[in-house]
Amino acid sequence: MIVPELLPDTIPLWLDKIEITDTVVELRMTSQQAGLVCPDCGQVATRTHSRYHRTLADLPWGPRQVRLVVWVRRLFCDRPRCPRRTFVESLQGLAARHARRTQLLAERQRQLGLANGGEAGARMSQRLSMPTSADTLLRQIRRTPEADSPAAPLRVIGVDDWAFRHGQRYGTLLIDHERRRPVELLPDREPKTLIDWLRQHPGIEIITRDRAQVYIDALTEGAPQAQQIADRFHLLQNLREALERFWDRHPAELRRVRIRRTLATASETAIAQNPLETAPKLKKRPLKGNSQVLQQRAGRRAQRQARFDEVHALARQGHSHRQIARQLKLARPTVKRWLATDQLPRSRGHPETSKAEPWADYLRSRWQSGCHSPRQLWYELRAQGYTGSEPGVWRWLLKLRESQVEGGPILDVRPRLPPTVQTYSLSARQAAWVLVRAPDKLKPEEQTWLQEIRGTLALTSTAYSLAQQFVTMVTARQQAELDPWLQAAESSGVRELRNFALSLRGDYSAVAAALASPYSNGPTEGHVNRLKLVKRTMYGRAKFDLLRLRVLHPA
Ligand SMILES: [Zn+2]
């Protein structure tokens, strides 16, 4: 039977036989091509030299792998002056020369590789009944054709940098705002590299960027025709930084603003009176009714389950705890704990979402200096603005302890500090924040801070109204307000705002454009974040060319 319906767009094949086992479907076929021509001289060959079969992996049927075994011919070229004696018929449309998989399967695997990278892509490919190796997938990724040149030339682009490795080396990402996709990944942020690229794209009219000087000069030189647009978010950030410097210069005034926090609630007092009370129970967190939260939780659970399965699979293959921990980026005690059981243990809190996470360095150093009391540390964190619960600190410390060697210090349940009223002064950062925040978005506590700092220094009121005007001007894109604002800031007597205004004048065209244009650099940063995710799945041995292909060809 001829199978054009089964395999359209390919050479005619005769289906001889189908063999089906539990794991494999094998289709034995014979090529029916006629009029085969010699690839060198183009003459039709008729004399068969020999036959042999090519075995090709194809897309799976459900859980079964599919194998095509195709009988093909080797033919003589009988043209006297042709240098070629024999040639093999090609399976055009079905598989490339020498390939051991069909084009359809190769393409499917290449997509898996682009989306997941070599290692994870190979694991997923295995699960989808089309087993392959990570190395093969990487070869497929590298075969990705360069993006077909866009129908219309690039017109509006965004530029941002990204850290290649721990911030020691940087690259440059360029995106196309109109088509909302990355267009190029450059391996550095040298002016020359960027200028060369820009000169190959003379149609660029608009470029969004942040306010880092590294790019401004290169963009001006490489694309003098283009209008640069400063990023609005960074304008606001620069304003906040200027105000922070203002407060850094007035520490004494800032110290006068005292923040009081009363720690002594009824239960805390009871604990203080009974210092040997046992640890608070680590209550199971109530499930929120929000289905999205439940879904996220289920997703995390599935991810942990997959890692758990991998740990056991690697152990069965004879890998040591240390090797497994390194390969899967897990703590060794976790590997050990997981291998001691055949069911995934319940997650013990989520350090990545813990409210204590911002104080991780502080907690670690206190722990190492010998303080193992969660309550003591809870008091200390609250004095620094921590709003989480005491069990939250407990969970965090348990995680920390677990990540350390066995036999390390255990948690100490005796409280060290009696509950008390603590006061501390506002930080320059907090003081700058309340000046730029919209008044109706301030928490009651922050409103009190605002009132108090406005009372400390006459200039604060000037700084406050300038800050609020600037925020409104940027968020509502009121370009006409820019010149009056710059003049007011320059004559305000607030040194930091005057300097900020001067720096805006130095970048005037791009700043003014930011207050009129609908474009901003936010999408570029979104793509940089996606790049970081891709980079993380490459386990730190990311080759630049692979990273580039995966970023430019999102699956
Ligand atoms: Zn020939």
XYZ file of C-alpha atoms and ligand atoms in Angstrom:
556
model
C 0.000 0.000 0.000
C 1.219 3.478 -0.935
C 1.088 5.925 1.987
C 0.682 9.488 0.672
C -2.030 10.206 3.238
C 0.200 9.097 6.102
C 3.291 11.012 4.978
C 2.333 13.894 2.711
C 4.968 16.210 1.232
C 7.520 13.449 0.936
C 8.655 10.851 -1.568
C 6.302 7.961 -2.437
C 6.731 5.086 -0.026
C 5.239 1.616 -0.016
C 4.164 0.365 3.404
C 5.201 -3.289 3.689
C 4.471 -4.091 7.268
C 3.635 -2.648 10.683
C 4.957 -4.209 13.888
C 3.604 -3.049 17.201
C 5.047 -3.900 20.611
C 4.316 -2.373 24.009
C 6.866 0.358 23.448
C 7.531 0.642 19.725
C 5.593 0.953 16.492
C 7.783 -0.015 13.571
C 6.751 0.774 9.994
C 8.697 -1.080 7.299
C 8.579 0.740 4.001
C 10.149 0.740 0.562
C 10.958 3.853 -1.418
C 9.052 4.038 -4.713
C 10.908 6.983 -6.203
C 11.401 6.867 -9.943
C 13.660 8.906 -12.201
C 16.430 9.376 -9.650
C 19.081 11.757 -10.900
C 22.799 11.798 -10.139
C 23.591 14.723 -7.803
C 26.760 15.530 -9.776
C 25.722 15.413 -13.420
C 21.900 15.421 -13.207
C 21.462 12.420 -15.474
C 18.680 9.944 -14.676
C 20.108 6.721 -13.298
C 18.441 3.366 -13.828
C 20.880 0.679 -12.722
C 20.595 -0.383 -9.094
C 23.866 -1.016 -7.270
C 22.415 -2.270 -4.003
C 19.672 -1.794 -1.444
C 19.923 -1.140 2.250
C 17.660 0.189 4.966
C 17.711 3.440 6.862
C 16.178 3.525 10.335
C 14.531 6.805 11.298
C 12.941 7.749 14.617
C 9.643 9.565 14.070
C 7.019 11.356 16.172
C 5.561 9.032 18.823
C 2.116 7.479 18.800
C 0.956 8.108 22.340
C 3.328 6.262 24.662
C 4.964 4.297 21.808
C 8.070 5.373 19.970
C 7.737 5.216 16.203
C 10.468 3.845 13.981
C 10.467 4.021 10.180
C 12.608 1.395 8.478
C 12.924 2.483 4.858
C 14.484 0.403 2.061
C 16.451 2.696 -0.192
C 18.646 2.129 -3.248
C 22.186 2.922 -4.193
C 22.421 3.508 -7.957
C 25.146 3.617 -10.565
C 25.727 6.787 -12.536
C 26.417 5.473 -16.037
C 27.404 8.741 -17.637
C 30.977 8.127 -18.821
C 32.498 11.443 -17.938
C 30.771 11.865 -14.529
C 33.240 11.629 -11.638
C 30.648 9.885 -9.498
C 30.292 6.120 -9.676
C 27.353 5.545 -7.342
C 24.924 7.594 -5.283
C 22.203 7.032 -2.695
C 18.645 8.191 -3.198
C 17.643 11.002 -0.899
C 14.548 10.937 1.323
C 13.579 14.465 0.519
C 10.875 15.876 2.795
C 11.278 12.982 5.210
C 14.796 13.128 6.636
C 18.076 14.901 6.037
C 21.108 13.043 4.635
C 22.653 10.770 7.273
C 19.954 11.799 9.781
C 18.663 9.173 12.185
C 15.389 10.963 12.837
C 12.693 12.406 10.605
C 12.542 16.121 9.988
C 9.263 16.316 11.942
C 10.837 14.732 15.025
C 14.019 16.797 14.725
C 11.951 19.977 14.579
C 9.825 18.975 17.595
C 12.949 18.205 19.617
C 14.600 21.448 18.556
C 11.584 23.350 19.919
C 11.810 21.439 23.210
C 15.487 22.317 23.386
C 14.908 25.996 22.693
C 12.242 26.213 25.380
C 13.969 24.143 28.054
C 17.654 23.895 27.256
C 19.633 20.704 26.700
C 19.336 18.839 30.007
C 15.705 19.652 30.852
C 14.712 19.366 27.195
C 16.173 15.853 26.988
C 14.326 14.814 30.152
C 11.069 16.171 28.786
C 11.682 14.580 25.392
C 12.169 11.248 27.155
C 8.861 11.661 28.978
C 7.130 12.408 25.664
C 8.341 9.085 24.196
C 10.960 10.611 21.919
C 14.174 9.916 23.819
C 17.292 11.837 22.880
C 20.423 13.115 24.595
C 21.163 16.614 25.844
C 24.078 16.856 23.415
C 21.863 16.003 20.464
C 19.367 18.637 21.565
C 22.114 21.239 21.805
C 23.150 20.367 18.246
C 19.530 20.784 17.127
C 19.318 24.181 18.876
C 22.479 25.304 17.115
C 20.819 24.414 13.808
C 18.138 27.079 14.398
C 18.114 29.317 11.347
C 18.769 33.027 11.866
C 15.475 34.890 12.186
C 14.033 35.461 8.747
C 14.683 39.121 8.127
C 11.575 41.027 9.220
C 9.278 42.258 6.490
C 9.667 45.870 7.615
C 13.003 47.239 8.874
C 13.535 47.905 12.555
C 12.112 51.270 13.590
C 11.631 51.351 17.373
C 14.075 49.481 19.602
C 14.938 49.186 23.283
C 18.442 48.683 24.733
C 19.459 47.305 28.099
C 22.367 45.434 29.599
C 22.340 42.056 31.320
C 24.843 40.373 33.598
C 26.576 37.410 32.032
C 28.082 36.017 35.192
C 27.634 37.383 38.721
C 27.801 40.906 37.426
C 31.420 40.549 36.293
C 30.650 40.571 32.617
C 27.827 42.302 30.807
C 26.074 41.836 27.495
C 23.537 43.924 25.596
C 19.971 43.000 24.711
C 18.123 44.789 21.926
C 14.403 44.438 21.442
C 11.928 45.418 18.739
C 9.156 47.427 20.427
C 6.800 47.149 17.471
C 6.957 43.372 17.194
C 7.504 42.925 20.930
C 10.405 40.530 20.633
C 14.164 40.470 21.157
C 16.140 41.139 17.982
C 19.754 40.742 19.052
C 21.911 39.677 21.946
C 25.402 41.180 21.935
C 28.168 39.470 23.938
C 29.400 42.684 25.633
C 28.458 46.308 26.175
C 31.407 47.834 24.409
C 30.501 50.974 22.436
C 32.107 49.560 19.287
C 29.955 46.409 19.244
C 26.764 48.407 19.640
C 27.798 51.066 17.114
C 28.569 48.397 14.492
C 25.194 46.796 15.022
C 23.345 50.129 14.859
C 25.051 51.038 11.580
C 23.641 47.866 10.039
C 20.143 49.107 10.906
C 19.966 52.659 9.586
C 16.153 52.713 9.656
C 15.972 52.992 13.444
C 13.992 56.071 14.464
C 13.397 55.636 18.190
C 15.529 54.055 20.933
C 14.437 53.561 24.535
C 17.140 53.135 27.181
C 17.806 53.747 30.834
C 20.005 56.617 31.966
C 23.290 54.721 32.188
C 26.042 56.642 30.434
C 27.567 53.462 28.917
C 24.990 53.436 26.152
C 24.155 57.101 25.627
C 27.346 57.932 23.719
C 27.334 54.737 21.639
C 23.691 55.268 20.670
C 24.377 58.867 19.668
C 27.329 57.837 17.531
C 25.829 54.674 16.010
C 22.335 56.018 15.336
C 22.549 59.815 15.143
C 19.240 59.906 13.259
C 17.300 58.278 16.109
C 15.419 59.946 18.945
C 16.538 58.495 22.288
C 13.964 58.122 25.036
C 14.971 57.975 28.690
C 13.134 55.401 30.739
C 10.424 56.930 32.922
C 10.864 54.441 35.737
C 14.545 55.343 35.962
C 13.719 59.059 36.018
C 11.626 58.447 39.117
C 14.344 56.282 40.605
C 16.939 59.011 40.003
C 14.661 61.497 41.772
C 14.368 59.208 44.780
C 18.138 58.766 44.861
C 18.606 62.553 44.819
C 16.257 62.888 47.795
C 18.080 60.109 49.599
C 21.315 62.061 49.198
C 19.493 65.120 50.564
C 18.660 63.201 53.749
C 22.140 61.728 53.939
C 23.319 65.307 54.284
C 20.893 65.950 57.171
C 21.340 63.005 59.532
C 20.731 65.089 62.649
C 17.304 66.242 61.447
C 16.443 62.695 60.474
C 17.429 61.404 63.909
C 14.864 63.718 65.460
C 12.093 61.700 63.842
C 11.651 58.807 66.215
C 9.586 55.821 65.290
C 8.065 53.999 68.223
C 7.014 50.424 68.105
C 5.312 48.735 71.000
C 6.222 45.084 71.123
C 4.442 44.210 74.338
C 1.147 42.685 73.322
C -0.719 40.541 75.835
C 0.663 37.234 74.570
C 4.201 38.550 74.350
C 3.985 39.705 77.954
C 2.765 36.256 78.994
C 5.710 34.663 77.233
C 8.089 37.069 78.928
C 6.714 36.084 82.314
C 7.150 32.423 81.535
C 10.507 32.271 79.782
C 10.646 28.488 79.581
C 7.517 28.205 77.542
C 8.030 25.875 74.652
C 8.340 26.816 71.065
C 5.308 28.168 69.274
C 3.592 25.555 67.213
C 4.357 25.672 63.537
C 0.780 25.792 62.441
C -0.240 24.502 59.089
C -0.956 27.597 57.072
C -4.642 27.979 56.311
C -5.385 27.455 52.660
C -6.460 30.651 51.044
C -9.725 30.448 49.125
C -8.074 32.018 46.122
C -7.907 29.415 43.366
C -4.873 31.073 41.794
C -2.931 30.681 45.023
C -3.965 27.041 45.182
C -2.878 26.516 41.608
C 0.508 28.101 42.248
C 0.917 25.915 45.270
C 0.001 22.826 43.254
C 2.534 23.903 40.618
C 5.288 24.246 43.206
C 4.349 20.877 44.628
C 4.597 19.307 41.172
C 8.023 20.883 40.680
C 9.261 19.542 44.002
C 7.850 16.129 43.117
C 9.766 16.172 39.834
C 12.994 17.035 41.669
C 12.284 14.326 44.216
C 11.874 11.788 41.416
C 15.122 12.958 39.832
C 16.994 12.526 43.108
C 15.816 8.920 43.324
C 16.522 8.262 39.641
C 20.095 9.529 39.983
C 20.599 7.494 43.151
C 19.460 4.363 41.311
C 22.057 5.120 38.656
C 24.660 4.983 41.380
C 25.397 8.693 41.893
C 26.588 9.774 45.322
C 24.715 12.245 47.550
C 27.314 14.836 46.773
C 26.999 14.396 42.997
C 23.202 14.516 43.148
C 23.230 17.614 45.329
C 25.606 19.372 42.959
C 23.796 18.378 39.793
C 20.317 19.307 41.027
C 21.480 22.313 43.072
C 20.030 20.919 46.275
C 21.447 21.014 49.805
C 23.048 17.710 50.705
C 20.894 17.221 53.833
C 17.833 17.580 51.581
C 19.121 14.889 49.230
C 19.773 12.656 52.205
C 16.353 13.290 53.705
C 14.616 12.632 50.387
C 16.492 9.396 49.784
C 15.482 8.121 53.207
C 11.849 8.039 52.141
C 9.947 7.030 49.037
C 7.350 9.753 49.440
C 7.982 13.447 49.022
C 7.974 15.006 52.527
C 5.794 18.045 53.107
C 7.482 21.317 52.250
C 8.833 23.126 55.285
C 7.962 26.667 54.459
C 9.153 28.686 51.556
C 12.317 30.604 52.327
C 12.053 32.376 48.989
C 8.743 33.913 50.045
C 9.570 34.343 53.720
C 9.202 37.835 55.062
C 12.481 37.246 56.895
C 14.385 36.856 53.609
C 15.476 40.532 53.385
C 17.259 40.034 56.720
C 18.948 36.810 55.592
C 22.477 38.192 55.946
C 21.731 39.656 59.344
C 20.149 36.422 60.606
C 23.018 34.351 59.283
C 25.673 36.482 60.931
C 23.780 36.547 64.246
C 23.388 32.767 64.057
C 27.081 32.324 63.432
C 27.967 34.667 66.288
C 26.077 32.300 68.604
C 22.542 33.645 68.887
C 20.219 30.694 68.284
C 17.098 32.090 69.874
C 14.306 32.660 67.382
C 12.534 34.918 69.851
C 15.566 37.090 70.418
C 16.089 37.372 66.688
C 12.414 38.077 66.165
C 12.652 41.039 68.548
C 15.718 42.300 66.775
C 14.124 42.018 63.340
C 10.961 43.778 64.484
C 13.045 46.670 65.665
C 14.357 46.876 62.119
C 10.927 46.893 60.529
C 10.209 43.171 60.064
C 6.449 42.698 60.019
C 6.338 38.893 59.907
C 5.478 36.518 62.721
C 7.724 34.778 65.209
C 6.984 31.352 63.654
C 8.158 32.932 60.409
C 11.580 33.485 62.001
C 11.434 29.944 63.375
C 10.829 28.462 59.964
C 13.633 30.500 58.461
C 16.090 29.428 61.143
C 15.044 25.787 60.795
C 15.875 25.998 57.106
C 19.215 27.568 57.921
C 20.000 24.872 60.455
C 18.969 22.177 58.027
C 21.327 23.526 55.393
C 24.241 23.193 57.795
C 26.141 20.134 58.865
C 24.526 17.712 61.231
C 25.262 18.162 64.896
C 25.211 21.964 64.555
C 23.605 24.197 67.135
C 19.918 23.694 67.779
C 17.311 26.392 68.198
C 17.325 27.947 71.636
C 13.824 28.587 72.992
C 14.715 30.818 75.944
C 13.854 34.424 75.249
C 16.691 36.866 75.847
C 14.946 40.207 75.692
C 11.847 41.261 77.569
C 9.158 42.714 75.341
C 9.619 46.422 75.220
C 8.910 49.621 73.432
C 11.603 50.258 70.904
C 12.323 53.445 69.070
C 14.571 54.063 66.145
C 15.040 56.792 63.626
C 13.902 56.952 60.050
C 16.438 55.955 57.399
C 17.322 58.303 54.534
C 15.760 55.771 52.213
C 12.467 55.731 54.099
C 12.436 59.530 54.277
C 13.026 59.803 50.512
C 10.332 57.247 49.829
C 7.556 59.145 51.629
C 8.465 62.283 49.656
C 7.933 60.631 46.250
C 4.989 58.401 47.111
C 1.490 59.608 46.180
C -0.049 60.910 49.438
C -3.155 58.740 49.157
C -0.993 55.633 48.901
C 0.897 56.218 52.146
C 0.133 53.921 55.046
C -1.048 55.714 58.230
C 2.362 55.159 59.762
C 4.085 56.669 56.726
C 1.774 59.680 56.830
C 3.014 60.340 60.365
C 6.630 60.118 59.176
C 5.874 62.579 56.382
C 4.380 65.084 58.806
C 7.293 64.744 61.155
C 10.042 65.140 58.558
C 8.281 68.152 57.092
C 8.537 69.713 60.531
C 12.280 69.148 60.847
C 13.691 71.278 58.078
C 12.269 74.237 56.182
C 13.667 72.978 52.867
C 11.735 69.720 53.177
C 8.514 71.380 52.093
C 10.188 72.741 48.946
C 11.716 69.336 48.228
C 8.375 67.648 48.829
C 6.390 69.823 46.442
C 9.083 69.560 43.738
C 9.169 65.788 44.151
C 5.403 65.469 43.886
C 5.295 67.732 40.813
C 8.009 65.663 39.157
C 6.226 62.365 39.819
C 2.971 63.738 38.368
C 4.776 65.195 35.364
C 6.450 61.857 34.569
C 3.536 59.534 35.223
C 0.998 61.765 33.413
C 3.574 62.589 30.685
C 3.243 66.380 30.874
C 6.087 67.481 28.644
C 5.125 71.148 28.879
C 5.873 71.111 32.614
C 9.504 70.091 32.161
C 11.098 73.529 31.612
C 9.262 75.250 34.493
C 10.137 72.309 36.760
C 13.838 72.430 35.853
C 13.934 76.171 36.581
C 12.143 75.726 39.895
C 14.467 72.903 40.950
C 17.565 74.880 40.004
C 16.526 77.828 42.113
C 15.019 75.789 44.962
C 18.034 75.851 47.247
C 17.908 72.066 47.554
C 21.386 71.184 46.323
C 20.570 67.581 45.384
C 17.519 68.556 43.327
C 19.509 71.274 41.578
C 22.133 68.683 40.611
C 19.411 66.293 39.505
C 17.938 69.055 37.298
C 21.377 69.696 35.807
C 21.801 66.005 34.981
C 18.390 66.073 33.271
C 19.481 69.074 31.213
C 22.533 67.064 30.145
C 20.157 64.426 28.752
C 17.438 66.938 27.826
C 16.293 65.554 24.490
C 15.788 62.005 25.793
C 14.120 63.222 28.993
C 11.731 65.522 27.123
C 10.907 62.680 24.715
C 10.131 60.432 27.689
C 7.459 62.936 28.741
C 5.714 62.743 25.367
C 6.367 59.313 23.870
C 4.242 56.238 24.512
C 7.435 54.137 24.432
C 9.379 53.260 27.539
C 12.113 50.795 28.316
C 9.913 48.576 30.506
C 9.436 45.882 27.826
C 13.212 45.646 27.369
C 13.628 44.951 31.047
C 10.879 42.356 30.793
C 12.925 40.582 28.136
C 16.060 40.875 30.277
C 14.162 39.096 33.048
C 13.190 36.349 30.638
C 16.826 36.084 29.616
C 17.810 35.643 33.265
C 15.322 32.780 33.585
C 16.711 31.082 30.485
C 20.266 31.603 31.746
C 19.379 30.034 35.090
C 18.137 26.850 33.394
C 21.497 26.517 31.688
C 23.251 25.618 34.949
C 25.950 28.251 34.676
C 27.703 26.607 31.755
C 25.776 28.689 29.278
C 27.572 29.076 26.012
C 26.830 32.488 24.587
C 25.687 31.182 21.195
C 23.149 28.816 22.798
C 21.868 31.513 25.132
C 21.506 33.884 22.210
C 19.527 31.361 20.153
C 17.217 30.555 23.045
C 16.566 34.228 23.780
C 16.004 35.228 20.157
C 13.767 32.243 19.392
C 11.345 31.953 22.277
C 9.390 28.787 21.758
Zn 26.634 11.441 -12.614
